[in-house]
Amino acid sequence: MNTLILDGSDQQLSVGFDSDVQGSAGSETLLIEDGPNVSFTPQSGDRVDVAQPLANYTIARTGLTELTLTDSDGNEAIKLTVNTGEDFELRFANGNTTVNLNNNQEITVGSEVLAETGDEVNEENLQLGPDESEVGGAEPSISNVDADPDPVDEGSSTTLTVNTSDIDDGATVNYGLTGNGINAVDFDGPLSGSIEINNNSGTLELPVVADEATEGQETFTANLSFVDGAQAAVEDPIIGFDESRAGGDASGFFLENASPLNVPDASSEVSILADASAPEVAVDAANGTATLSGIDLLLSPELALALGDDSLAGTDIGDVQIDAELTPSGDNFAVSGGTTSVSLAASALETLGLELAANNTPDEPAAGLDFGFSINNDDDNPLVVAPDGTPVGGDVNHSGQAVLKEAGAEVIEATEEVAINDTSVAVGEVTEVSSDVATVNETDNNTVNFTIETENASEGDTVNLIFDGDIDADDIEGELPQETSVGPNNQASVELSFAADSSDEGPENFTLSAAIGEEDPIASGQITVEDTSTSTQAVEPENDSTSFDATTGDLTFDFATGNYGVAINGFDGSDVLDVADLNNPGVTVLPDQDQQDGEQTIAFDDPENGNIVNVTLGDLTSEQDSAIFNQPTFIEEFGEDSLVLS
């Protein structure tokens, strides 16, 4: 340690290094800068100035005549030797007191008596005078901000640690959380508020909510600000309605802070900050929204009284617009969400001696306004309005913080970005089912193609299919599908290929619904199947040798056991011959030996089952006769669907 010997003259000396100061009979003022270890024996009338406020020191009697001041981080010790009758002044950054050694050999610091070695000053009992230290103390600062863990998983917490320098114990650092897609539902706690600093450090735990949305990794920013001076935070304000406050320009609506506001130069804390003029109300009940605009903020009588000037009551101090989300509440509507936008007039802030320090409001404000407080009506008394917008009662609660400071006060700012890992499990869902046509003819190989759009689904996920309406497996080639799979681009597809039948059913309608897992199915639009068949007649085995007229309609043969025959009169090129339930590929068509014009007989033979049907066709032309014994020619002559072996 250096030894510093004073020359005996009256003097003021700044000490910025470790030293043992040896005084003299002169009147001496020692300005001890922040950091060094110093020892000194003051004489009567001397003065010792230290750099920090009283709260940042531990003051203890450490010897018979020794008083030691240790700063909060333990890196600085100022040792003062106190002699009987040699009173001296001790100044801190926030006020002054006196120190002496009385005749009882007690060291007194102001009103605090340290009778024995080890006794400490109770700082809460020590009343300081108005004279502050002249030491140019270090500027307060936010030295660093750290989040642990970073990134943080949804469903867990991260702790934000704010480290500062030269910020008094008990002071607060304001914070606001912002980020693209970040809102109040992402955190189990407010998006803005304050962090108390003690021993130049403060912490904030941020629980992150585990939601079901798959969003990927997100990033939020913690915006931090410290006001080196007086501040007033408009935080989580409430808009209430009290009919008794209506009068003049006041509508009965009023703006109240969530906690009493300590406005600089006000004689007391105030909760109700302003009344509100009558709004212009536009209610859109169909869409569940309402806009209350054109609202003037009028300085409240309570705040005017606290400022000592009743004439300020009713002064226009800003503007408000409420863009509300509504939910039905009986015959009325309750405000359940949205944004309240606020601006404060510069002239009003000047009158109050205030300036904006930090905007920690989470929502984008309406055009021309400054703050976007988020409506957060999660209480049991939401604001209820009639269908025409007339208030019935209740409150509008908000989240957000607007920090105001005394004019000229310095604002120290810092930010920290933190990543959030998305731990949500993607739950696939069908969002749309569409078809390429709305109408299809009941004709072989006519198709309807469905496209199923999904979200959060993985390739290969199963999509369950439900057909509703007049469709069944007989109407299509193959079976109706029960499920399909998600392919590329989050899409699944279904193709239905229709088959012509001989049933006269008229138009049939159906829909396709699709779902993944337990979700509610999503339905397509209605598909209409136009019937292209005419009425049919079935021949049973006992109807052997029955005669039918082809002009009455096409004839369908249903094979069963036994042999039987049927004659069809008036058969021409407009008629269709269908053979149903002939599933054996060994079936043959046997020509009759008679090939004269006008009448021919053919036989269908199923050797496996021993079933033969003889069909006599009447009134044929010679061209049609020859076609009977050559199936491709037969199809050409009578049409593609004339002979169906299914």
XYZ file of C-alpha atoms in Angstrom:
646
model
C 0.000 0.000 0.000
C 1.216 3.527 -0.784
C 1.717 6.073 1.992
C 0.289 9.506 1.273
C 1.464 12.290 3.650
C -0.491 15.531 3.579
C 1.366 18.848 3.951
C -0.810 20.407 6.673
C -2.686 22.897 4.499
C -6.449 23.034 4.075
C -7.108 20.941 1.011
C -9.431 18.638 -0.934
C -7.734 15.531 -2.248
C -9.008 12.834 -4.595
C -7.642 9.350 -3.848
C -7.856 6.749 -6.618
C -5.301 4.153 -5.513
C -4.607 1.940 -2.508
C -3.076 4.209 0.109
C -2.492 4.970 3.770
C -3.311 8.665 4.069
C -1.553 10.489 6.922
C -3.364 13.708 7.705
C -2.416 16.924 9.471
C -3.946 19.697 11.502
C -5.322 21.311 8.382
C -8.950 21.013 7.282
C -8.947 18.114 4.845
C -11.569 16.631 2.522
C -10.752 13.201 1.180
C -12.622 12.138 -2.005
C -12.157 8.362 -2.139
C -12.930 7.056 -5.613
C -14.647 3.728 -6.191
C -12.266 0.781 -5.928
C -9.150 1.478 -3.834
C -8.475 0.365 -0.271
C -7.780 3.428 1.885
C -6.949 4.058 5.549
C -7.204 7.519 7.127
C -7.443 9.181 10.550
C -9.808 12.158 10.216
C -9.535 15.131 12.555
C -12.332 17.343 13.788
C -13.825 19.208 10.840
C -12.436 16.822 8.214
C -14.694 15.229 5.606
C -14.597 11.846 3.890
C -16.583 11.374 0.649
C -17.159 7.867 -0.754
C -18.404 6.931 -4.220
C -21.473 4.777 -3.657
C -24.849 5.117 -1.907
C -25.173 4.067 1.730
C -26.990 0.836 0.786
C -23.930 -0.407 -1.090
C -21.728 -0.484 2.022
C -21.446 -2.578 5.142
C -20.319 -0.287 7.985
C -18.827 -2.063 11.011
C -16.689 -1.345 14.081
C -13.592 -3.470 13.437
C -11.414 -2.330 16.316
C -11.248 -0.198 19.420
C -11.223 3.007 17.374
C -11.534 1.583 13.856
C -14.552 1.952 11.548
C -14.499 0.001 8.273
C -16.682 0.576 5.192
C -16.782 -2.436 2.842
C -18.538 -2.136 -0.524
C -21.144 -4.676 -1.652
C -18.803 -6.727 -3.834
C -16.191 -6.939 -1.076
C -13.433 -5.487 -3.249
C -13.054 -2.191 -1.427
C -12.385 -1.419 2.242
C -12.112 2.069 3.720
C -10.682 2.038 7.259
C -11.193 5.172 9.335
C -9.586 5.683 12.757
C -11.982 7.591 14.997
C -10.600 9.617 17.913
C -12.488 10.924 20.914
C -13.874 14.376 20.278
C -12.710 14.399 16.668
C -16.071 14.491 14.892
C -15.934 14.320 11.099
C -18.424 14.239 8.214
C -19.033 11.136 6.113
C -20.750 11.638 2.770
C -22.335 8.983 0.555
C -23.684 9.317 -2.983
C -27.179 9.767 -1.530
C -26.559 11.900 1.575
C -24.354 12.668 4.598
C -23.943 11.862 8.302
C -21.377 12.394 11.099
C -19.010 10.016 12.887
C -17.396 10.333 16.339
C -16.077 8.419 19.333
C -17.968 9.451 22.464
C -16.804 9.489 26.072
C -18.210 5.977 26.557
C -15.807 4.791 23.899
C -18.725 4.107 21.552
C -18.378 4.868 17.856
C -21.489 6.646 16.598
C -22.510 6.895 12.957
C -25.385 9.332 12.890
C -27.919 7.881 15.320
C -26.407 4.396 15.189
C -24.236 3.383 18.156
C -21.539 0.743 17.699
C -20.635 -0.183 21.256
C -18.483 -3.221 20.599
C -16.164 -4.578 17.981
C -18.217 -6.401 15.344
C -21.282 -4.182 15.671
C -22.719 -3.028 12.309
C -24.816 -0.058 11.249
C -28.475 -0.833 10.530
C -28.788 1.220 7.359
C -32.584 1.345 7.571
C -32.284 3.304 10.837
C -29.693 5.747 9.544
C -31.228 9.007 8.352
C -28.926 10.831 5.929
C -28.683 14.537 5.441
C -29.047 16.240 2.047
C -25.363 16.751 1.220
C -24.124 14.192 -1.283
C -20.619 12.999 -2.025
C -18.606 14.922 -4.582
C -16.866 11.783 -5.775
C -17.508 11.239 -9.466
C -18.750 7.678 -9.064
C -18.768 5.174 -11.869
C -21.690 5.364 -14.283
C -24.355 2.699 -13.721
C -24.444 0.070 -16.428
C -25.857 -3.299 -17.426
C -22.643 -5.244 -17.855
C -24.104 -8.418 -19.327
C -27.276 -10.502 -19.658
C -27.285 -14.277 -19.809
C -30.002 -16.911 -20.265
C -29.540 -20.442 -18.963
C -30.382 -22.730 -20.639
C -30.231 -21.296 -24.138
C -31.878 -22.698 -26.155
C -34.712 -23.636 -23.829
C -37.182 -26.462 -24.517
C -40.905 -25.845 -24.503
C -42.336 -27.009 -21.206
C -39.264 -25.990 -19.190
C -37.811 -22.712 -17.903
C -34.854 -20.501 -18.636
C -33.371 -18.121 -16.074
C -32.405 -14.646 -17.216
C -29.533 -13.211 -15.157
C -28.842 -9.475 -15.370
C -25.444 -8.348 -14.112
C -24.961 -4.636 -13.464
C -22.380 -2.196 -12.220
C -23.031 0.652 -9.810
C -26.789 0.160 -9.643
C -28.191 0.544 -6.143
C -29.633 -2.401 -4.275
C -33.409 -2.463 -4.601
C -33.395 -0.625 -7.934
C -35.195 -2.295 -10.837
C -34.375 -3.067 -14.442
C -37.401 -3.087 -16.760
C -37.869 -5.930 -19.229
C -40.060 -6.703 -22.219
C -40.130 -9.915 -24.278
C -40.624 -9.639 -28.025
C -40.214 -11.870 -31.055
C -41.829 -12.937 -34.286
C -44.783 -15.130 -33.337
C -44.094 -14.664 -29.620
C -47.072 -13.692 -27.462
C -48.508 -14.156 -23.990
C -49.507 -17.796 -24.594
C -45.838 -18.760 -25.047
C -44.924 -17.952 -21.433
C -46.427 -18.821 -18.075
C -45.980 -15.265 -16.882
C -46.081 -11.656 -18.099
C -44.252 -10.450 -21.204
C -43.067 -7.338 -19.372
C -42.224 -6.215 -15.881
C -39.201 -5.457 -13.732
C -36.236 -7.301 -12.215
C -34.968 -6.217 -8.791
C -31.233 -5.690 -8.520
C -29.290 -6.637 -5.408
C -25.513 -6.878 -5.172
C -25.414 -5.749 -8.799
C -27.359 -8.774 -10.024
C -30.954 -9.805 -10.642
C -32.687 -12.883 -12.029
C -35.950 -13.649 -13.792
C -37.335 -17.134 -14.348
C -39.198 -17.521 -17.634
C -41.375 -20.682 -17.836
C -42.010 -21.555 -21.500
C -45.372 -23.149 -22.278
C -45.449 -26.455 -24.177
C -48.116 -25.922 -26.832
C -49.407 -28.301 -29.510
C -48.415 -26.144 -32.469
C -45.414 -27.277 -34.510
C -43.568 -24.029 -35.115
C -39.930 -25.036 -35.351
C -37.306 -23.205 -33.319
C -38.352 -19.682 -32.349
C -36.324 -16.805 -30.924
C -37.405 -14.164 -28.451
C -35.553 -11.041 -27.349
C -35.399 -9.774 -23.790
C -35.267 -5.969 -23.991
C -33.827 -4.505 -20.778
C -33.711 -0.890 -19.622
C -32.564 0.867 -16.467
C -33.579 4.452 -15.752
C -30.869 6.350 -13.883
C -33.392 8.559 -12.152
C -37.069 8.624 -11.286
C -39.439 6.595 -13.446
C -43.131 5.771 -13.677
C -44.262 2.576 -15.432
C -47.732 2.312 -16.939
C -47.982 -1.459 -16.535
C -50.804 -3.923 -17.294
C -53.387 -1.106 -17.291
C -57.115 -1.625 -16.854
C -59.917 0.140 -18.698
C -62.971 0.216 -16.475
C -66.394 1.795 -16.619
C -68.025 3.740 -13.810
C -71.180 5.644 -14.623
C -70.510 8.016 -11.733
C -67.375 9.315 -13.512
C -69.389 10.424 -16.555
C -69.784 14.152 -16.968
C -68.517 16.866 -19.274
C -66.265 15.173 -21.826
C -65.800 12.101 -19.621
C -67.826 9.067 -20.726
C -67.466 6.932 -17.610
C -64.604 4.885 -19.066
C -61.307 5.374 -17.234
C -57.684 4.186 -17.425
C -56.256 2.651 -14.260
C -52.761 1.322 -13.630
C -52.513 -2.233 -12.311
C -50.586 -0.882 -9.320
C -50.385 2.658 -7.910
C -48.161 4.855 -10.079
C -45.492 7.049 -8.499
C -45.327 10.022 -10.846
C -42.263 12.238 -10.198
C -43.167 15.424 -8.299
C -46.562 13.993 -7.317
C -47.431 14.135 -3.623
C -48.782 10.593 -3.597
C -49.132 7.484 -5.698
C -52.122 7.400 -8.064
C -53.992 4.469 -9.626
C -56.554 6.131 -11.919
C -54.517 8.047 -14.458
C -57.126 9.322 -16.881
C -60.788 9.444 -17.801
C -61.838 8.734 -21.380
C -64.108 10.613 -23.735
C -67.036 8.887 -25.455
C -65.819 6.470 -28.149
C -67.041 6.048 -31.700
C -68.267 2.442 -31.688
C -68.462 0.053 -34.642
C -69.659 -3.479 -33.786
C -69.395 -6.332 -36.300
C -71.365 -9.031 -34.497
C -71.117 -11.485 -37.393
C -67.319 -11.497 -37.235
C -67.097 -11.006 -33.469
C -65.209 -7.702 -33.502
C -65.696 -4.155 -32.318
C -63.692 -0.959 -32.731
C -63.892 1.866 -30.189
C -62.036 4.823 -31.674
C -61.658 8.581 -31.352
C -61.110 8.351 -27.580
C -59.327 11.198 -25.771
C -57.473 10.528 -22.526
C -58.354 13.189 -19.959
C -56.028 13.629 -16.969
C -57.861 12.316 -13.916
C -58.840 14.484 -10.929
C -56.860 12.064 -8.732
C -53.619 12.671 -10.641
C -54.253 16.420 -10.831
C -54.676 16.503 -7.043
C -51.439 14.563 -6.511
C -49.633 17.021 -8.781
C -50.984 19.901 -6.713
C -52.894 21.550 -9.558
C -56.620 20.771 -9.746
C -56.904 22.781 -12.960
C -55.041 20.024 -14.819
C -58.037 17.669 -14.432
C -59.631 16.999 -17.816
C -56.524 18.009 -19.790
C -56.251 16.013 -23.027
C -53.099 13.931 -22.553
C -53.422 11.375 -25.362
C -55.551 9.125 -27.554
C -56.875 5.565 -27.373
C -58.319 3.043 -29.839
C -59.676 -0.355 -28.794
C -59.781 -3.115 -31.428
C -61.639 -5.809 -29.535
C -62.525 -9.433 -30.122
C -66.018 -10.320 -28.894
C -67.685 -13.457 -27.599
C -71.446 -13.796 -27.021
C -72.608 -13.123 -23.471
C -76.357 -13.644 -23.286
C -77.947 -10.973 -25.467
C -74.729 -8.923 -25.329
C -71.032 -9.382 -26.101
C -67.976 -9.692 -23.843
C -64.575 -8.303 -24.815
C -62.283 -11.346 -24.854
C -59.160 -10.229 -26.718
C -57.615 -7.752 -29.107
C -55.400 -4.678 -28.803
C -55.726 -1.323 -27.083
C -53.544 1.285 -28.793
C -52.447 4.378 -26.852
C -50.487 7.525 -27.578
C -49.441 10.197 -25.075
C -49.301 13.841 -26.093
C -45.801 15.340 -25.987
C -47.183 18.495 -24.378
C -48.791 16.446 -21.607
C -45.566 14.593 -20.899
C -43.742 17.909 -20.759
C -46.292 19.232 -18.263
C -45.708 16.166 -16.113
C -41.935 16.425 -16.538
C -41.811 12.997 -18.171
C -40.252 11.391 -21.234
C -40.630 7.926 -22.771
C -37.973 5.509 -21.526
C -39.074 2.117 -22.912
C -41.981 0.664 -24.872
C -42.522 -2.910 -23.688
C -46.003 -3.387 -25.147
C -46.423 -6.653 -27.093
C -48.893 -5.761 -29.867
C -48.599 -3.657 -32.996
C -50.550 -0.451 -32.290
C -53.124 1.056 -34.626
C -51.809 3.528 -37.184
C -50.719 6.823 -35.640
C -50.595 5.506 -32.063
C -47.541 4.505 -30.020
C -48.272 1.634 -27.623
C -50.010 -1.690 -28.295
C -51.305 -3.159 -25.033
C -52.619 -6.707 -25.461
C -56.168 -7.273 -24.191
C -55.987 -10.161 -21.752
C -59.449 -10.694 -20.306
C -58.918 -13.817 -18.260
C -60.824 -12.607 -15.197
C -64.449 -13.062 -14.189
C -65.522 -9.510 -14.964
C -64.832 -8.745 -18.646
C -66.234 -5.626 -20.250
C -69.692 -6.394 -21.661
C -71.255 -4.246 -24.384
C -74.711 -4.252 -25.937
C -75.063 -5.038 -29.664
C -74.933 -1.290 -30.378
C -71.709 -0.924 -28.382
C -73.250 0.624 -25.264
C -71.201 -0.498 -22.239
C -73.044 -2.682 -19.760
C -70.204 -3.076 -17.244
C -66.937 -4.823 -16.514
C -63.247 -4.196 -17.187
C -60.717 -4.607 -19.985
C -57.450 -6.024 -18.634
C -54.175 -5.677 -20.515
C -50.610 -6.935 -20.721
C -47.746 -4.579 -21.476
C -45.556 -1.860 -20.038
C -44.767 1.724 -21.049
C -41.925 3.148 -18.951
C -41.808 6.910 -18.427
C -38.865 8.735 -16.833
C -38.183 12.143 -15.425
C -36.970 14.494 -18.132
C -33.227 14.253 -18.713
C -32.700 10.957 -16.882
C -30.349 8.559 -18.632
C -31.629 5.193 -19.882
C -29.222 2.246 -19.991
C -30.349 -0.530 -22.345
C -29.340 -4.101 -23.133
C -30.810 -7.051 -25.038
C -30.468 -10.824 -24.993
C -31.750 -13.251 -27.636
C -32.914 -16.686 -26.505
C -33.961 -19.630 -28.688
C -36.950 -21.877 -27.903
C -36.814 -25.497 -29.070
C -40.164 -26.748 -30.347
C -40.944 -29.996 -28.528
C -44.452 -30.366 -29.945
C -45.373 -33.620 -31.642
C -46.856 -32.917 -35.039
C -50.462 -34.095 -35.216
C -51.391 -34.612 -38.830
C -54.786 -33.444 -39.953
C -56.815 -33.345 -43.144
C -57.578 -29.784 -44.212
C -59.415 -30.259 -47.526
C -60.885 -32.976 -49.765
C -61.514 -31.975 -53.380
C -62.406 -33.789 -56.614
C -61.536 -33.152 -60.237
C -65.207 -33.408 -61.306
C -68.559 -32.868 -59.641
C -70.492 -35.124 -62.066
C -69.512 -38.456 -63.639
C -71.373 -40.780 -66.018
C -71.907 -44.406 -64.990
C -69.759 -45.706 -67.806
C -66.921 -48.209 -67.702
C -63.548 -46.634 -66.812
C -64.950 -43.181 -66.125
C -63.028 -41.887 -63.082
C -63.268 -39.415 -60.234
C -59.945 -38.329 -58.722
C -59.871 -36.976 -55.170
C -57.029 -34.885 -53.715
C -56.694 -34.838 -49.921
C -54.707 -31.914 -48.474
C -53.076 -32.369 -45.049
C -51.057 -30.391 -42.495
C -48.333 -31.663 -40.161
C -48.610 -35.125 -41.687
C -45.644 -37.301 -42.629
C -45.282 -39.226 -45.848
C -46.820 -42.650 -45.315
C -49.322 -41.572 -42.648
C -52.659 -43.415 -42.963
C -55.724 -41.463 -44.048
C -59.052 -43.096 -43.203
C -61.780 -42.863 -45.865
C -65.541 -42.716 -45.356
C -68.031 -42.814 -48.268
C -71.472 -41.409 -47.571
C -74.452 -41.534 -49.930
C -75.674 -43.809 -52.727
C -72.375 -45.450 -53.682
C -71.217 -49.009 -52.959
C -68.750 -51.532 -54.328
C -71.121 -52.537 -57.186
C -70.738 -49.082 -58.715
C -66.960 -49.163 -59.183
C -64.234 -51.446 -60.433
C -62.993 -53.325 -57.376
C -63.812 -52.543 -53.750
C -64.422 -49.158 -52.166
C -61.104 -48.181 -50.510
C -61.109 -47.825 -46.728
C -57.832 -45.938 -46.422
C -54.990 -44.328 -48.342
C -51.579 -42.881 -47.470
C -50.051 -39.415 -47.419
C -47.622 -38.945 -50.263
C -45.240 -36.123 -51.154
C -46.275 -32.499 -50.637
C -48.616 -33.443 -47.756
C -51.193 -34.828 -50.217
C -53.061 -38.111 -50.483
C -55.143 -39.241 -53.465
C -58.021 -41.589 -54.257
C -59.180 -42.711 -57.728
C -62.584 -44.312 -58.294
C -63.143 -46.061 -61.632
C -66.845 -46.542 -62.351
C -68.491 -49.569 -63.940
C -71.606 -49.582 -66.063
C -74.395 -51.729 -64.714
C -77.807 -52.612 -66.066
C -79.777 -51.208 -63.157
C -82.017 -48.256 -63.817
C -81.251 -46.287 -60.620
C -81.363 -42.659 -61.667
C -78.721 -40.134 -60.523
C -76.846 -41.119 -57.358
C -74.995 -38.742 -55.000
C -72.126 -39.377 -52.619
C -69.307 -37.643 -50.708
C -65.870 -38.758 -49.576
C -64.726 -37.834 -46.060
C -61.139 -38.242 -44.871
C -59.439 -38.098 -41.469
C -56.097 -38.854 -39.828
C -56.335 -40.544 -36.455
C -59.127 -39.323 -34.189
C -59.742 -35.984 -35.898
C -63.198 -35.078 -37.190
C -63.469 -36.118 -40.856
C -63.324 -33.476 -43.580
C -65.847 -34.039 -46.404
C -65.593 -33.390 -50.108
C -68.235 -31.656 -52.117
C -71.108 -33.777 -53.433
C -70.394 -35.977 -56.455
C -73.293 -36.933 -58.761
C -73.188 -40.218 -60.725
C -75.447 -39.957 -63.773
C -77.231 -43.252 -64.573
C -76.560 -44.386 -68.173
C -78.298 -47.804 -67.837
C -81.794 -48.892 -68.898
C -84.030 -51.337 -67.004
C -82.989 -55.007 -66.991
C -84.699 -58.396 -66.598
C -83.192 -61.477 -64.968
C -83.780 -65.027 -66.194
C -83.984 -67.717 -63.532
C -83.370 -71.464 -64.281
C -87.049 -72.312 -64.153
C -87.730 -69.800 -66.934
C -86.438 -72.299 -69.488
C -87.437 -71.450 -73.092
C -89.028 -68.145 -72.039
C -89.308 -65.621 -74.858
C -88.516 -61.920 -74.429
C -88.896 -58.985 -76.757
C -85.679 -56.989 -77.051
C -87.666 -53.803 -77.600
C -88.794 -53.960 -73.949
C -85.254 -53.517 -72.745
C -81.907 -55.217 -72.474
C -81.802 -58.677 -70.968
C -79.410 -59.859 -68.261
C -78.730 -63.573 -67.792
C -77.879 -64.774 -64.291
C -76.301 -68.238 -64.434
C -77.298 -70.834 -61.899
C -77.447 -74.602 -61.948
C -79.034 -76.453 -64.863
C -79.508 -75.780 -68.552
C -82.022 -73.375 -69.933
C -82.673 -71.284 -72.985
C -84.387 -68.089 -73.944
C -85.422 -66.446 -77.199
C -85.129 -62.702 -77.739
C -87.261 -61.277 -80.512
C -86.608 -57.984 -82.231
C -82.873 -57.997 -81.399
C -81.016 -55.319 -83.368
C -77.944 -53.115 -83.125
C -79.414 -50.919 -80.393
C -79.780 -53.865 -77.983
C -77.232 -55.023 -75.415
C -76.582 -58.591 -74.338
C -75.042 -58.778 -70.822
C -73.929 -62.005 -69.211
C -73.602 -61.556 -65.435
C -71.863 -63.729 -62.815
C -69.880 -65.660 -65.441
C -66.584 -65.733 -63.546
C -64.950 -68.893 -64.941
C -62.361 -68.008 -67.600
C -63.141 -71.374 -69.286
C -66.531 -70.139 -70.469
C -67.003 -70.483 -74.221
C -69.515 -69.159 -76.714
C -70.948 -72.023 -78.817
C -72.458 -71.108 -82.229
C -75.589 -72.782 -83.514
C -75.277 -74.516 -86.904
C -78.231 -72.576 -88.279
C -76.881 -69.347 -89.779
C -79.880 -68.094 -91.695
C -81.025 -64.507 -91.599
C -83.565 -63.421 -89.054
C -82.871 -65.867 -86.242
C -79.763 -67.359 -84.686
C -79.003 -69.284 -81.537
C -75.846 -68.999 -79.438
C -74.945 -70.851 -76.261
C -72.870 -69.808 -73.227
C -71.161 -72.757 -71.642
C -69.562 -72.888 -68.175
C -67.978 -76.383 -68.140
C -66.867 -76.129 -64.535
C -70.395 -75.723 -63.250
C -72.156 -77.587 -66.069
C -74.282 -74.564 -66.902
C -75.416 -73.868 -70.486
C -77.727 -71.118 -71.665
C -79.009 -71.141 -75.213
C -80.041 -67.738 -76.491
C -82.002 -67.361 -79.720
C -81.777 -63.916 -81.281
C -84.533 -62.978 -83.700
C -84.837 -60.565 -86.635
C -81.094 -60.353 -87.342
C -79.567 -59.193 -90.612
C -76.978 -61.319 -92.412
C -74.239 -58.960 -91.275
C -75.301 -59.410 -87.696
C -75.565 -63.157 -88.177
C -71.908 -63.491 -89.060
C -70.923 -61.203 -86.202
C -72.380 -63.555 -83.617
C -69.656 -66.125 -84.256
C -66.762 -63.639 -84.076
C -66.792 -61.842 -80.766
C -64.684 -58.801 -81.752
C -66.952 -58.332 -84.768
C -69.951 -58.853 -82.527
C -68.729 -56.022 -80.273
C -68.180 -53.819 -83.297
C -71.664 -54.514 -84.533
C -73.620 -54.255 -81.316
C -71.427 -51.913 -79.293
C -68.548 -52.200 -76.811
C -70.814 -53.202 -73.923
C -72.989 -55.626 -75.856
C -71.394 -58.851 -74.584
C -70.072 -58.598 -71.034
C -68.209 -61.551 -69.589
C -67.614 -60.403 -66.005
